[in-house]
mmCIF file of C-alpha atoms in Angstrom:
data_model
loop_
_atom_site.group_PDB
_atom_site.id
_atom_site.type_symbol
_atom_site.label_atom_id
_atom_site.label_comp_id
_atom_site.label_asym_id
_atom_site.label_seq_id
_atom_site.Cartn_x
_atom_site.Cartn_y
_atom_site.Cartn_z
ATOM 1 C CA MET A 91 53.597 184.369 27.413
ATOM 2 C CA ARG A 92 50.752 184.382 29.970
ATOM 3 C CA ARG A 93 50.484 187.241 32.301
ATOM 4 C CA THR A 94 49.326 187.111 35.934
ATOM 5 C CA ASP A 95 48.521 189.638 38.354
ATOM 6 C CA GLU A 96 50.478 187.817 41.127
ATOM 7 C CA LYS A 97 53.948 189.246 41.713
ATOM 8 C CA PRO A 98 56.569 186.575 41.555
ATOM 9 C CA SER A 99 58.800 186.132 44.437
ATOM 10 C CA LYS A 100 62.415 186.968 44.221
ATOM 11 C CA PRO A 101 64.963 184.182 43.964
ATOM 12 C CA ARG A 102 66.996 183.538 47.012
ATOM 13 C CA ALA A 103 70.514 182.225 47.196
ATOM 14 C CA ARG A 104 70.987 179.687 49.847
ATOM 15 C CA THR A 105 73.159 180.930 52.657
ATOM 16 C CA GLN A 106 75.971 179.396 54.531
ATOM 17 C CA LYS A 107 76.557 179.767 58.252
ATOM 18 C CA GLY A 108 80.022 180.631 59.490
ATOM 19 C CA PRO A 109 82.930 182.257 57.789
ATOM 20 C CA SER A 110 84.035 181.174 54.309
ATOM 21 C CA ALA A 111 87.265 182.122 52.724
ATOM 22 C CA GLU A 112 85.838 181.462 49.202
ATOM 23 C CA ARG A 113 82.851 184.032 49.555
ATOM 24 C CA ALA A 114 82.986 187.019 47.377
ATOM 25 C CA PRO A 115 82.306 190.412 49.324
ATOM 26 C CA GLN A 116 78.716 191.376 49.700
ATOM 27 C CA GLN A 117 77.370 194.564 48.064
ATOM 28 C CA ALA A 118 74.383 196.691 48.454
ATOM 29 C CA PRO A 119 71.383 195.663 46.415
ATOM 30 C CA GLY A 120 71.096 197.326 43.126
ATOM 31 C CA LYS A 121 74.833 198.284 43.263
ATOM 32 C CA SER A 122 77.266 197.288 40.611
ATOM 33 C CA VAL A 123 80.550 196.021 41.260
ATOM 34 C CA ALA A 124 83.500 198.335 40.233
ATOM 35 C CA PRO A 125 84.127 198.046 36.593
ATOM 36 C CA ARG A 126 86.862 195.726 35.608
ATOM 37 C CA GLU A 127 89.827 196.917 33.439
ATOM 38 C CA PRO A 128 89.721 195.830 29.705
ATOM 39 C CA GLY A 129 91.492 192.686 29.162
ATOM 40 C CA SER A 130 90.795 191.332 32.562
ATOM 41 C CA SER A 131 88.798 188.135 33.233
ATOM 42 C CA GLN A 132 85.186 187.921 31.976
ATOM 43 C CA THR A 133 84.019 186.127 35.202
ATOM 44 C CA HIS A 134 83.536 187.665 38.433
ATOM 45 C CA PRO A 135 83.753 185.893 41.757
ATOM 46 C CA ALA A 136 80.604 187.589 42.894
ATOM 47 C CA VAL A 137 78.658 185.917 40.125
ATOM 48 C CA ILE A 138 80.333 182.574 40.703
ATOM 49 C CA ALA A 139 79.394 182.778 44.400
ATOM 50 C CA PHE A 140 75.837 184.028 43.514
ATOM 51 C CA LEU A 141 75.228 181.051 41.052
ATOM 52 C CA ARG A 142 76.683 178.528 43.525
ATOM 53 C CA GLU A 143 74.269 179.445 46.156
ATOM 54 C CA LEU A 144 71.319 180.217 43.965
ATOM 55 C CA ASP A 145 68.291 178.016 44.564
ATOM 56 C CA HIS A 146 66.575 177.741 41.214
ATOM 57 C CA PRO A 147 64.928 174.752 39.430
ATOM 58 C CA LEU A 148 66.623 175.871 36.183
ATOM 59 C CA LYS A 149 70.032 176.607 37.603
ATOM 60 C CA GLN A 150 71.911 174.672 35.068
ATOM 61 C CA GLU A 151 69.987 176.335 32.188
ATOM 62 C CA ILE A 152 70.871 179.711 33.647
ATOM 63 C CA GLU A 153 74.445 178.643 33.648
ATOM 64 C CA ALA A 154 74.279 177.478 30.206
ATOM 65 C CA VAL A 155 72.938 180.769 28.916
ATOM 66 C CA ARG A 156 75.541 182.573 30.991
ATOM 67 C CA ARG A 157 78.276 180.476 29.194
ATOM 68 C CA ILE A 158 76.763 181.440 25.606
ATOM 69 C CA ILE A 159 76.649 185.279 26.618
ATOM 70 C CA LEU A 160 80.349 185.113 27.714
ATOM 71 C CA ALA A 161 81.493 183.201 24.571
ATOM 72 C CA VAL A 162 79.865 185.800 22.235
ATOM 73 C CA SER A 163 82.812 188.269 22.751
ATOM 74 C CA PRO A 164 86.083 188.525 24.948
ATOM 75 C CA GLU A 165 85.005 192.058 25.815
ATOM 76 C CA ILE A 166 81.919 190.798 27.628
ATOM 77 C CA ARG A 167 82.226 190.882 31.406
ATOM 78 C CA GLU A 168 79.724 189.858 34.109
ATOM 79 C CA GLU A 169 78.733 191.256 37.447
ATOM 80 C CA ILE A 170 75.900 191.240 40.027
ATOM 81 C CA LYS A 171 73.370 194.032 39.372
ATOM 82 C CA TRP A 172 69.855 194.181 40.133
ATOM 83 C CA ASN A 173 70.399 191.188 42.305
ATOM 84 C CA ALA A 174 71.254 188.941 39.405
ATOM 85 C CA PRO A 175 74.053 188.214 36.802
ATOM 86 C CA SER A 176 74.352 191.138 34.442
ATOM 87 C CA PHE A 177 76.551 191.479 31.544
ATOM 88 C CA CYS A 178 78.407 194.467 29.938
ATOM 89 C CA THR A 179 80.994 195.837 27.702
ATOM 90 C CA THR A 180 81.250 199.416 27.953
ATOM 91 C CA GLU A 181 77.661 199.507 29.289
ATOM 92 C CA HIS A 182 75.269 196.735 30.823
ATOM 93 C CA PHE A 183 73.272 195.228 28.088
ATOM 94 C CA ALA A 184 71.754 192.066 29.518
ATOM 95 C CA THR A 185 70.539 190.911 32.962
ATOM 96 C CA PHE A 186 68.959 187.928 34.143
ATOM 97 C CA ASN A 187 65.399 188.024 35.673
ATOM 98 C CA LEU A 188 65.465 185.082 38.055
ATOM 99 C CA ARG A 189 62.058 185.636 39.627
ATOM 100 C CA THR A 190 60.119 182.978 37.625
ATOM 101 C CA LYS A 191 61.017 179.307 38.410
ATOM 102 C CA ASP A 192 59.399 177.790 35.104
ATOM 103 C CA ARG A 193 61.491 179.489 32.589
ATOM 104 C CA ILE A 194 64.588 181.686 32.046
ATOM 105 C CA ARG A 195 64.295 185.327 31.542
ATOM 106 C CA LEU A 196 66.991 187.512 30.011
ATOM 107 C CA ILE A 197 66.472 191.086 29.753
ATOM 108 C CA LEU A 198 68.240 192.975 26.886
ATOM 109 C CA HIS A 199 68.621 196.733 27.703
ATOM 110 C CA THR A 200 70.803 199.773 27.086
ATOM 111 C CA GLY A 201 71.926 200.208 30.590
ATOM 112 C CA ALA A 202 70.826 201.931 33.678
ATOM 113 C CA LYS A 203 70.683 205.459 32.186
ATOM 114 C CA VAL A 204 67.970 206.636 29.640
ATOM 115 C CA LYS A 205 69.398 207.057 26.099
ATOM 116 C CA GLY A 206 67.986 208.312 22.868
ATOM 117 C CA THR A 207 67.100 204.923 21.830
ATOM 118 C CA ALA A 208 64.418 204.953 24.435
ATOM 119 C CA THR A 209 62.305 207.134 22.170
ATOM 120 C CA THR A 210 63.926 206.064 18.717
ATOM 121 C CA GLY A 211 63.973 202.549 19.354
ATOM 122 C CA ILE A 212 66.428 199.706 18.308
ATOM 123 C CA GLU A 213 66.101 197.565 15.335
ATOM 124 C CA ILE A 214 67.467 194.022 15.525
ATOM 125 C CA GLU A 215 66.774 191.261 13.084
ATOM 126 C CA ASP A 216 64.994 188.498 14.899
ATOM 127 C CA PRO A 217 64.022 185.595 12.508
ATOM 128 C CA ALA A 218 63.777 183.114 15.206
ATOM 129 C CA GLY A 219 61.228 185.261 17.034
ATOM 130 C CA LEU A 220 63.100 185.167 20.337
ATOM 131 C CA LEU A 221 62.492 188.894 21.240
ATOM 132 C CA GLU A 222 59.554 190.117 23.067
ATOM 133 C CA TRP A 223 59.789 193.948 23.324
ATOM 134 C CA LEU A 224 59.003 195.528 26.568
ATOM 135 C CA ALA A 225 59.898 199.054 25.461
ATOM 136 C CA LYS A 226 61.651 200.587 22.388
ATOM 137 C CA ASP A 227 64.991 199.969 23.870
ATOM 138 C CA ARG A 228 64.413 196.759 26.044
ATOM 139 C CA CYS A 229 63.300 193.276 25.409
ATOM 140 C CA LEU A 230 62.836 189.868 26.904
ATOM 141 C CA VAL A 231 64.381 186.516 25.764
ATOM 142 C CA THR A 232 62.736 183.606 27.499
ATOM 143 C CA PHE A 233 63.915 179.848 27.541
ATOM 144 C CA VAL A 234 61.972 177.057 29.134
ATOM 145 C CA ASP A 235 64.581 174.213 28.982
ATOM 146 C CA GLU A 236 68.050 173.130 27.816
ATOM 147 C CA LYS A 237 66.716 171.836 24.538
ATOM 148 C CA GLU A 238 65.217 175.008 23.571
ATOM 149 C CA ILE A 239 68.433 176.887 24.526
ATOM 150 C CA GLN A 240 70.521 174.766 22.203
ATOM 151 C CA GLU A 241 67.904 174.989 19.363
ATOM 152 C CA LYS A 242 68.065 178.787 19.593
ATOM 153 C CA ARG A 243 71.788 179.167 20.484
ATOM 154 C CA ALA A 244 72.798 180.551 17.032
ATOM 155 C CA ALA A 245 70.011 182.994 17.043
ATOM 156 C CA LEU A 246 70.802 184.307 20.577
ATOM 157 C CA GLU A 247 74.471 184.748 19.741
ATOM 158 C CA THR A 248 73.408 186.688 16.596
ATOM 159 C CA ILE A 249 71.232 189.028 18.512
ATOM 160 C CA LEU A 250 73.684 189.635 21.298
ATOM 161 C CA ARG A 251 76.373 190.656 18.736
ATOM 162 C CA ALA A 252 73.942 193.036 17.082
ATOM 163 C CA TRP A 253 72.756 194.402 20.554
ATOM 164 C CA ILE A 254 76.391 195.016 21.507
ATOM 165 C CA ARG A 255 77.118 196.888 18.207
ATOM 166 C CA LEU A 256 74.304 199.263 18.968
ATOM 167 C CA MET A 257 75.424 200.139 22.414
#
């Protein structure tokens, strides 16, 4: 992956003028939606609204990765956290980084609070070479198109299952 000194711009969801009964309630940036009860729906109205209004050239690919993540386990729920769709079981473990327009970036992490894995690290098998380690307990998965997503789908599912077991 090529690095640049230029700071990518944040993705912006298109806004609609006037009231909309379908709209999910707004929340403060960086704040998580209240946790859902176990056994409740995996999807969240705020994520659905966010994606509906998202202006991103790889929107379909983002939604494809989202569907893959949610299909990994019925325990996975989604929310908006850090101004992007984020996924959790008991803790958040994956969040989209939507700032780049030429690829999809999914950050795998261990939640918002520092844990012991920050110093000890996490060991995950990665035979497909999907993971770019950003720290001992955080890594990046990048996809450039739908074809790559489908080619590496099984590897992503395996990594996600292993990551969740370590949480």
